[in-house]
Amino acid sequence: MTQYILYSTWGCHLCEQAEALLTEAGLAFQVVDIIDDEQLLQQFRLHIPVLAGGDKLLYWPFDKATVTSWLQGNVG
């Protein structure tokens, strides 16, 4: 089973929107704050929020339809 991670950071209003959208969509995911990891900070600092699952990444902006399509393997 794929585990989903939302790369985020504290105080990011877009990250809060993404988290609410994913929760509303019923997706089980873990939030990871990129500030705690130098490699993640370098990789995602200009792109958060980013949803990761397996080897796929979905960059903001996304909506419920985009997430659904991405989960089905049609986007990303």
Short mmCIF file of N, CA and C in Angstrom, two decimals:
data_model
loop_
_atom_site.label_atom_id
_atom_site.label_comp_id
_atom_site.label_asym_id
_atom_site.label_seq_id
_atom_site.Cartn_x
_atom_site.Cartn_y
_atom_site.Cartn_z
N MET A 1 0.83 -1.19 0.00
CA MET A 1 0.00 0.00 0.00
C MET A 1 0.88 1.25 0.00
N THR A 2 0.55 2.17 -0.86
CA THR A 2 1.33 3.40 -0.97
C THR A 2 1.09 4.31 0.22
N GLN A 3 2.18 4.85 0.75
CA GLN A 3 2.08 5.85 1.80
C GLN A 3 2.23 7.21 1.16
N TYR A 4 1.40 8.15 1.58
CA TYR A 4 1.42 9.49 1.01
C TYR A 4 1.97 10.48 2.02
N ILE A 5 2.78 11.39 1.51
CA ILE A 5 3.42 12.42 2.34
C ILE A 5 3.11 13.77 1.72
N LEU A 6 2.72 14.72 2.56
CA LEU A 6 2.56 16.09 2.14
C LEU A 6 3.75 16.87 2.70
N TYR A 7 4.63 17.30 1.79
CA TYR A 7 5.77 18.12 2.20
C TYR A 7 5.27 19.54 2.38
N SER A 8 5.60 20.11 3.53
CA SER A 8 4.99 21.35 3.98
C SER A 8 5.98 22.08 4.88
N THR A 9 5.55 23.21 5.39
CA THR A 9 6.27 23.87 6.48
C THR A 9 5.30 24.73 7.26
N TRP A 10 5.66 24.99 8.50
CA TRP A 10 4.81 25.76 9.38
C TRP A 10 4.60 27.17 8.82
N GLY A 11 3.36 27.65 8.90
CA GLY A 11 3.06 29.01 8.48
C GLY A 11 2.79 29.18 7.00
N CYS A 12 2.78 28.11 6.26
CA CYS A 12 2.55 28.15 4.81
C CYS A 12 1.04 28.02 4.57
N HIS A 13 0.40 29.10 4.13
CA HIS A 13 -1.06 29.06 3.94
C HIS A 13 -1.46 28.13 2.80
N LEU A 14 -0.62 28.00 1.78
CA LEU A 14 -0.92 27.06 0.70
C LEU A 14 -0.85 25.62 1.21
N CYS A 15 0.08 25.36 2.10
CA CYS A 15 0.20 24.02 2.70
C CYS A 15 -1.04 23.70 3.53
N GLU A 16 -1.53 24.69 4.24
CA GLU A 16 -2.75 24.50 5.03
C GLU A 16 -3.94 24.20 4.11
N GLN A 17 -4.01 24.88 2.97
CA GLN A 17 -5.07 24.62 2.00
C GLN A 17 -4.95 23.21 1.44
N ALA A 18 -3.74 22.80 1.10
CA ALA A 18 -3.52 21.45 0.56
C ALA A 18 -3.89 20.39 1.59
N GLU A 19 -3.49 20.60 2.84
CA GLU A 19 -3.81 19.64 3.89
C GLU A 19 -5.33 19.50 4.06
N ALA A 20 -6.05 20.62 4.05
CA ALA A 20 -7.50 20.59 4.18
C ALA A 20 -8.14 19.87 2.99
N LEU A 21 -7.65 20.13 1.79
CA LEU A 21 -8.17 19.49 0.59
C LEU A 21 -7.97 17.98 0.65
N LEU A 22 -6.79 17.54 1.04
CA LEU A 22 -6.49 16.11 1.11
C LEU A 22 -7.31 15.42 2.20
N THR A 23 -7.50 16.11 3.32
CA THR A 23 -8.32 15.57 4.40
C THR A 23 -9.76 15.43 3.93
N GLU A 24 -10.27 16.46 3.27
CA GLU A 24 -11.63 16.43 2.74
C GLU A 24 -11.81 15.32 1.71
N ALA A 25 -10.75 15.04 0.94
CA ALA A 25 -10.80 13.98 -0.07
C ALA A 25 -10.71 12.59 0.56
N GLY A 26 -10.40 12.53 1.86
CA GLY A 26 -10.33 11.25 2.55
C GLY A 26 -9.01 10.50 2.36
N LEU A 27 -7.98 11.21 1.93
CA LEU A 27 -6.68 10.58 1.71
C LEU A 27 -5.91 10.51 3.03
N ALA A 28 -5.40 9.33 3.35
CA ALA A 28 -4.54 9.17 4.52
C ALA A 28 -3.13 9.60 4.13
N PHE A 29 -2.57 10.55 4.85
CA PHE A 29 -1.24 11.07 4.52
C PHE A 29 -0.55 11.55 5.78
N GLN A 30 0.75 11.67 5.67
CA GLN A 30 1.59 12.18 6.75
C GLN A 30 2.11 13.54 6.31
N VAL A 31 2.14 14.50 7.21
CA VAL A 31 2.71 15.81 6.92
C VAL A 31 4.16 15.82 7.39
N VAL A 32 5.05 16.20 6.50
CA VAL A 32 6.47 16.31 6.84
C VAL A 32 6.91 17.76 6.64
N ASP A 33 7.44 18.36 7.70
CA ASP A 33 7.93 19.73 7.64
C ASP A 33 9.34 19.72 7.05
N ILE A 34 9.51 20.37 5.91
CA ILE A 34 10.80 20.34 5.21
C ILE A 34 11.89 21.09 5.97
N ILE A 35 11.52 21.94 6.89
CA ILE A 35 12.51 22.74 7.62
C ILE A 35 13.41 21.86 8.49
N ASP A 36 12.94 20.65 8.80
CA ASP A 36 13.68 19.74 9.67
C ASP A 36 14.70 18.89 8.93
N ASP A 37 14.78 19.03 7.60
CA ASP A 37 15.66 18.18 6.81
C ASP A 37 16.29 19.02 5.70
N GLU A 38 17.60 19.20 5.76
CA GLU A 38 18.30 20.07 4.80
C GLU A 38 18.09 19.63 3.36
N GLN A 39 18.10 18.33 3.10
CA GLN A 39 17.90 17.83 1.73
C GLN A 39 16.49 18.15 1.23
N LEU A 40 15.49 17.93 2.07
CA LEU A 40 14.12 18.26 1.67
C LEU A 40 13.94 19.76 1.49
N LEU A 41 14.57 20.53 2.35
CA LEU A 41 14.50 21.99 2.23
C LEU A 41 15.06 22.44 0.88
N GLN A 42 16.19 21.91 0.49
CA GLN A 42 16.78 22.25 -0.81
C GLN A 42 15.91 21.81 -1.97
N GLN A 43 15.30 20.63 -1.84
CA GLN A 43 14.50 20.06 -2.92
C GLN A 43 13.16 20.76 -3.10
N PHE A 44 12.51 21.13 -1.99
CA PHE A 44 11.13 21.58 -2.07
C PHE A 44 10.88 23.02 -1.64
N ARG A 45 11.87 23.75 -1.21
CA ARG A 45 11.65 25.07 -0.61
C ARG A 45 10.83 26.01 -1.47
N LEU A 46 10.97 25.93 -2.78
CA LEU A 46 10.22 26.82 -3.67
C LEU A 46 8.96 26.18 -4.23
N HIS A 47 8.69 24.95 -3.83
CA HIS A 47 7.61 24.20 -4.46
C HIS A 47 6.50 23.76 -3.52
N ILE A 48 6.66 23.92 -2.21
CA ILE A 48 5.66 23.39 -1.29
C ILE A 48 4.34 24.12 -1.46
N PRO A 49 3.26 23.40 -1.23
CA PRO A 49 3.16 22.02 -0.81
C PRO A 49 3.35 21.04 -1.97
N VAL A 50 3.89 19.88 -1.62
CA VAL A 50 4.11 18.81 -2.59
C VAL A 50 3.57 17.52 -1.98
N LEU A 51 2.76 16.81 -2.75
CA LEU A 51 2.24 15.52 -2.33
C LEU A 51 3.10 14.44 -2.97
N ALA A 52 3.57 13.50 -2.16
CA ALA A 52 4.40 12.40 -2.66
C ALA A 52 3.74 11.08 -2.34
N GLY A 53 3.86 10.17 -3.29
CA GLY A 53 3.35 8.82 -3.10
C GLY A 53 4.14 7.87 -3.97
N GLY A 54 4.82 6.91 -3.35
CA GLY A 54 5.71 6.04 -4.13
C GLY A 54 6.82 6.89 -4.72
N ASP A 55 6.99 6.82 -6.03
CA ASP A 55 8.03 7.62 -6.69
C ASP A 55 7.43 8.80 -7.46
N LYS A 56 6.16 9.13 -7.16
CA LYS A 56 5.48 10.22 -7.86
C LYS A 56 5.34 11.44 -6.96
N LEU A 57 5.43 12.61 -7.58
CA LEU A 57 5.25 13.88 -6.87
C LEU A 57 4.15 14.68 -7.56
N LEU A 58 3.32 15.34 -6.77
CA LEU A 58 2.30 16.23 -7.29
C LEU A 58 2.54 17.60 -6.67
N TYR A 59 2.87 18.55 -7.52
CA TYR A 59 3.19 19.90 -7.07
C TYR A 59 1.95 20.78 -7.05
N TRP A 60 1.90 21.69 -6.10
CA TRP A 60 0.84 22.67 -5.99
C TRP A 60 0.93 23.59 -7.19
N PRO A 61 -0.15 24.06 -7.76
CA PRO A 61 -1.51 23.95 -7.27
C PRO A 61 -2.19 22.66 -7.75
N PHE A 62 -3.01 22.09 -6.88
CA PHE A 62 -3.83 20.95 -7.25
C PHE A 62 -5.18 21.07 -6.54
N ASP A 63 -6.17 20.44 -7.15
CA ASP A 63 -7.50 20.42 -6.57
C ASP A 63 -7.92 18.96 -6.41
N LYS A 64 -9.13 18.74 -5.94
CA LYS A 64 -9.59 17.38 -5.67
C LYS A 64 -9.57 16.52 -6.93
N ALA A 65 -9.99 17.09 -8.07
CA ALA A 65 -10.00 16.33 -9.33
C ALA A 65 -8.58 15.96 -9.76
N THR A 66 -7.64 16.87 -9.59
CA THR A 66 -6.25 16.59 -9.94
C THR A 66 -5.67 15.50 -9.05
N VAL A 67 -5.97 15.58 -7.76
CA VAL A 67 -5.49 14.56 -6.81
C VAL A 67 -6.06 13.20 -7.19
N THR A 68 -7.35 13.15 -7.48
CA THR A 68 -7.99 11.89 -7.86
C THR A 68 -7.32 11.30 -9.10
N SER A 69 -7.10 12.13 -10.10
CA SER A 69 -6.46 11.68 -11.33
C SER A 69 -5.02 11.22 -11.07
N TRP A 70 -4.31 11.93 -10.23
CA TRP A 70 -2.93 11.59 -9.87
C TRP A 70 -2.88 10.25 -9.15
N LEU A 71 -3.83 10.04 -8.24
CA LEU A 71 -3.88 8.78 -7.51
C LEU A 71 -4.16 7.60 -8.45
N GLN A 72 -4.88 7.86 -9.52
CA GLN A 72 -5.18 6.82 -10.50
C GLN A 72 -4.06 6.64 -11.51
N GLY A 73 -3.02 7.45 -11.40
CA GLY A 73 -1.86 7.31 -12.28
C GLY A 73 -1.95 8.08 -13.58
N ASN A 74 -2.86 9.03 -13.67
CA ASN A 74 -3.05 9.76 -14.91
C ASN A 74 -2.36 11.11 -14.94
N VAL A 75 -1.77 11.52 -13.83
CA VAL A 75 -1.10 12.81 -13.73
C VAL A 75 0.21 12.60 -12.99
N GLY A 76 1.21 13.43 -13.33
CA GLY A 76 2.43 13.38 -12.53
C GLY A 76 3.53 12.78 -13.29
#
